[in-house]
Amino acid sequence: MITCLCLLLSFPMMAQKAERKQIREGNKQYEEGKFTEAEIAYRKALEVNEDSPQSTMNLGNALYRQEKAAEALEQYKRLISDEDHPERQADAYHNIGNVMMQAQDYKAAIQAYQQSLIKRPSDNETRYNLALAQALLKQQEQQQQNQDQQDENQQQEQQEQEQQQQQEQPQEQENKQQQEQQQEQEQQASQEQISKEQAQQLLDALMQDEEEVQEKVKELQMQQSQGRKTDKDW
């Protein structure tokens, strides 16, 4: 019975030893900047003890360094429900704030930093990050307001241009119609002028022909008159 008890006690000790070994390996890889290898080691530690807070936190940090924000958040959120360890909660909230800062979600970052300070009011680093997030949020909101104002001005300008075009279109149509009518009148006047000129030319030709006919008639009459006089004298 004593032998069995010793064996049962040795299994947790072996598991803890394996967990610590993987954590040490992960920390070594992390310090060398090998975050993928560190992630693998921390996951192996969690396979041994899935409730290990140290492995969970370190895994979240390794994922964060690989810019795997969603996966990192998943690990940090596993730690914020541990009311028995406010220091651990403060670290988790602080790291959540960092993830939100990286995503430029400054409102969420502010909330996370505030929660971290509630758990650990003396943390100056978190207080500094909170002030920075607040300043960046103010700047972001100002930029958004400027962009909204610019968009509104552009929209208003576009509407004014459309209204002006709508007002100008009838006037342009009227001017076009007047121009077409003027061109039509000029064409008709030109045609009438040509017709008058042609009629005058025809009349002049007729008068010229009539004069020529009259001349021929006179010549014929004179010839006939001369012919009769010669016959009578003879």
Coordinates of C-alpha atoms in Angstrom, one line a residue:
M1 CA 0.0 0.0 0.0
I2 CA 2.8 2.4 0.8
T3 CA 4.5 1.5 -2.4
C4 CA 1.4 2.3 -4.5
L5 CA 1.0 5.6 -2.6
C6 CA 4.6 6.6 -3.5
L7 CA 3.9 5.8 -7.1
L8 CA 0.8 7.9 -7.2
L9 CA 2.6 10.8 -5.7
S10 CA 5.4 10.6 -8.2
F11 CA 3.2 11.1 -11.3
P12 CA 2.3 14.8 -10.4
M13 CA 5.9 15.4 -9.6
M14 CA 7.0 14.1 -13.0
A15 CA 4.3 16.2 -14.7
Q16 CA 5.4 19.3 -12.9
K17 CA 9.0 18.6 -13.9
A18 CA 8.0 18.1 -17.5
E19 CA 6.0 21.3 -17.4
R20 CA 8.8 23.4 -15.9
K21 CA 11.2 21.9 -18.5
Q22 CA 9.1 23.1 -21.4
I23 CA 8.5 26.5 -19.8
R24 CA 12.3 26.9 -19.3
E25 CA 12.8 25.9 -23.0
G26 CA 10.1 28.3 -24.1
N27 CA 11.7 31.2 -22.1
K28 CA 15.1 30.4 -23.6
Q29 CA 13.7 30.5 -27.1
Y30 CA 11.7 33.7 -26.3
E31 CA 14.7 35.6 -25.0
E32 CA 16.6 34.7 -28.2
G33 CA 13.8 36.1 -30.3
K34 CA 12.7 32.6 -31.6
F35 CA 9.0 33.2 -30.9
T36 CA 7.7 30.3 -33.0
E37 CA 10.0 27.8 -31.1
A38 CA 8.9 29.4 -27.8
E39 CA 5.2 29.0 -28.8
I40 CA 5.8 25.3 -29.5
A41 CA 7.5 24.8 -26.1
Y42 CA 4.7 26.6 -24.2
R43 CA 2.1 24.6 -26.0
K44 CA 3.9 21.4 -24.9
A45 CA 3.8 22.7 -21.3
L46 CA 0.1 23.2 -21.6
E47 CA -0.3 19.7 -22.9
V48 CA 1.1 18.6 -19.5
N49 CA -1.0 21.1 -17.5
E50 CA -3.7 22.9 -19.4
D51 CA -4.4 25.1 -16.4
S52 CA -0.9 26.4 -16.1
P53 CA -1.2 30.2 -15.8
Q54 CA 2.5 30.8 -16.5
S55 CA 2.4 28.7 -19.7
T56 CA -0.8 30.5 -20.7
M57 CA 0.6 33.9 -20.2
N58 CA 3.9 33.1 -21.9
L59 CA 2.1 31.5 -24.8
G60 CA 0.1 34.7 -25.2
N61 CA 3.3 36.7 -25.2
A62 CA 4.9 34.5 -27.9
L63 CA 1.8 34.8 -30.1
Y64 CA 1.7 38.5 -29.6
R65 CA 5.3 38.8 -30.8
Q66 CA 4.3 36.9 -33.9
E67 CA 1.5 39.4 -34.5
K68 CA -1.2 36.7 -33.9
A69 CA -3.4 39.1 -32.0
A70 CA -6.6 37.0 -31.9
E71 CA -4.8 34.0 -30.5
A72 CA -2.9 36.0 -28.0
L73 CA -6.1 37.6 -26.8
E74 CA -7.6 34.1 -26.3
Q75 CA -4.8 33.2 -23.9
Y76 CA -4.9 36.5 -22.0
K77 CA -8.6 36.3 -21.5
R78 CA -8.2 32.9 -19.9
L79 CA -6.4 34.6 -17.0
I80 CA -8.6 37.6 -16.3
S81 CA -11.3 35.5 -14.5
D82 CA -8.9 34.4 -11.8
E83 CA -10.1 36.6 -9.0
D84 CA -7.7 34.9 -6.5
H85 CA -4.7 36.3 -8.3
P86 CA -5.2 40.1 -8.9
E87 CA -1.5 40.5 -10.0
R88 CA -2.0 37.9 -12.7
Q89 CA -5.2 39.6 -13.8
A90 CA -3.4 43.0 -13.9
D91 CA -0.8 41.5 -16.2
A92 CA -3.4 39.9 -18.5
Y93 CA -5.4 43.2 -18.7
H94 CA -2.2 45.1 -19.4
N95 CA -1.3 42.7 -22.3
I96 CA -4.8 42.9 -23.6
G97 CA -4.4 46.7 -23.7
N98 CA -1.1 46.3 -25.7
V99 CA -2.9 44.1 -28.2
M100 CA -5.6 46.7 -28.6
M101 CA -3.1 49.4 -29.0
Q102 CA -1.4 47.5 -31.8
A103 CA -4.8 47.2 -33.5
Q104 CA -5.4 51.0 -33.0
D105 CA -8.5 50.2 -31.1
Y106 CA -7.8 52.8 -28.5
K107 CA -11.1 52.7 -26.7
A108 CA -10.7 49.0 -25.9
A109 CA -7.0 49.6 -24.9
I110 CA -8.1 52.3 -22.5
Q111 CA -10.7 50.0 -20.9
A112 CA -8.1 47.2 -20.5
Y113 CA -5.5 49.5 -19.0
Q114 CA -8.1 50.9 -16.6
Q115 CA -9.0 47.4 -15.4
S116 CA -5.3 46.6 -15.0
L117 CA -4.8 49.7 -12.8
I118 CA -7.8 48.7 -10.7
K119 CA -6.1 45.4 -9.9
R120 CA -2.7 47.0 -9.5
P121 CA -2.9 50.8 -9.0
S122 CA 0.9 51.3 -8.5
D123 CA 1.8 50.1 -12.0
N124 CA 3.4 53.2 -13.7
E125 CA 3.9 51.5 -17.0
T126 CA 0.2 50.7 -17.3
R127 CA -0.6 54.3 -16.3
Y128 CA 1.8 55.6 -19.0
N129 CA 0.2 53.3 -21.6
L130 CA -3.3 54.5 -20.5
A131 CA -2.3 58.2 -21.0
L132 CA -0.8 57.3 -24.4
A133 CA -4.0 55.5 -25.4
Q134 CA -6.1 58.4 -24.4
A135 CA -4.0 60.9 -26.4
L136 CA -4.0 58.7 -29.4
L137 CA -7.8 58.2 -29.1
K138 CA -8.3 62.0 -29.0
Q139 CA -6.0 62.4 -32.1
Q140 CA -7.9 59.6 -33.9
E141 CA -11.3 61.2 -33.2
Q142 CA -10.0 64.6 -34.4
Q143 CA -8.7 63.1 -37.6
Q144 CA -12.1 61.3 -38.1
Q145 CA -13.9 64.6 -37.5
N146 CA -11.7 66.3 -40.1
Q147 CA -12.3 63.5 -42.5
D148 CA -16.0 63.6 -42.0
Q149 CA -16.0 67.3 -42.5
Q150 CA -14.0 67.0 -45.7
D151 CA -16.4 64.3 -46.9
E152 CA -19.4 66.5 -46.1
N153 CA -17.8 69.5 -47.9
Q154 CA -17.1 67.3 -51.0
Q155 CA -20.6 66.0 -50.9
Q156 CA -22.1 69.5 -50.6
E157 CA -19.8 70.7 -53.4
Q158 CA -20.9 67.8 -55.6
Q159 CA -24.6 68.6 -54.9
E160 CA -24.1 72.2 -55.8
Q161 CA -22.4 71.3 -59.0
E162 CA -25.2 68.9 -59.9
Q163 CA -27.8 71.6 -59.1
Q164 CA -25.9 74.1 -61.2
Q165 CA -25.7 71.7 -64.1
Q166 CA -29.5 71.1 -63.8
Q167 CA -30.0 74.8 -63.9
E168 CA -27.7 75.3 -66.8
Q169 CA -29.1 72.5 -68.9
P170 CA -32.4 74.3 -69.7
Q171 CA -30.6 77.5 -70.6
E172 CA -28.2 75.6 -72.8
Q173 CA -31.1 73.8 -74.5
E174 CA -32.8 77.2 -75.0
N175 CA -29.6 78.7 -76.4
K176 CA -29.2 75.7 -78.7
Q177 CA -32.8 76.1 -80.0
Q178 CA -32.3 79.8 -80.5
Q179 CA -29.1 79.1 -82.4
E180 CA -30.8 76.5 -84.5
Q181 CA -33.7 78.9 -85.3
Q182 CA -31.3 81.6 -86.2
Q183 CA -29.4 79.3 -88.5
E184 CA -32.6 78.2 -90.1
Q185 CA -33.7 81.8 -90.6
E186 CA -30.4 82.7 -92.1
Q187 CA -30.6 79.7 -94.5
Q188 CA -34.1 80.7 -95.5
A189 CA -33.0 84.3 -96.0
S190 CA -30.1 83.1 -98.1
Q191 CA -32.4 80.9 -100.2
E192 CA -34.8 83.8 -100.7
Q193 CA -31.9 86.1 -101.6
I194 CA -30.7 83.5 -104.2
S195 CA -34.2 83.2 -105.5
K196 CA -34.5 87.0 -106.0
E197 CA -31.1 87.1 -107.7
Q198 CA -32.0 84.2 -110.0
A199 CA -35.4 85.9 -110.8
Q200 CA -33.6 89.2 -111.6
Q201 CA -31.2 87.4 -113.8
L202 CA -34.0 85.6 -115.6
L203 CA -35.9 88.9 -116.0
D204 CA -32.8 90.6 -117.3
A205 CA -32.2 87.7 -119.7
L206 CA -35.8 88.0 -120.9
M207 CA -35.6 91.7 -121.4
Q208 CA -32.3 91.3 -123.3
D209 CA -34.0 88.7 -125.5
E210 CA -36.9 91.0 -126.1
E211 CA -34.6 93.8 -127.1
E212 CA -32.9 91.5 -129.5
V213 CA -36.2 90.5 -130.9
Q214 CA -37.3 94.1 -131.3
E215 CA -34.1 94.9 -133.1
K216 CA -34.6 92.0 -135.4
V217 CA -38.2 93.1 -136.0
K218 CA -37.1 96.6 -136.8
E219 CA -34.4 95.3 -139.2
L220 CA -36.9 93.1 -140.9
Q221 CA -39.4 95.9 -141.2
M222 CA -36.7 98.2 -142.6
Q223 CA -35.7 95.6 -145.1
Q224 CA -39.3 95.0 -146.2
S225 CA -39.9 98.8 -146.4
Q226 CA -36.8 99.2 -148.6
G227 CA -37.9 96.3 -150.8
R228 CA -41.3 97.7 -151.5
K229 CA -39.9 101.1 -152.4
T230 CA -37.6 99.7 -154.9
D231 CA -40.4 97.7 -156.6
K232 CA -42.6 100.8 -156.8
D233 CA -40.0 103.0 -158.4
W234 CA -39.0 100.4 -160.9

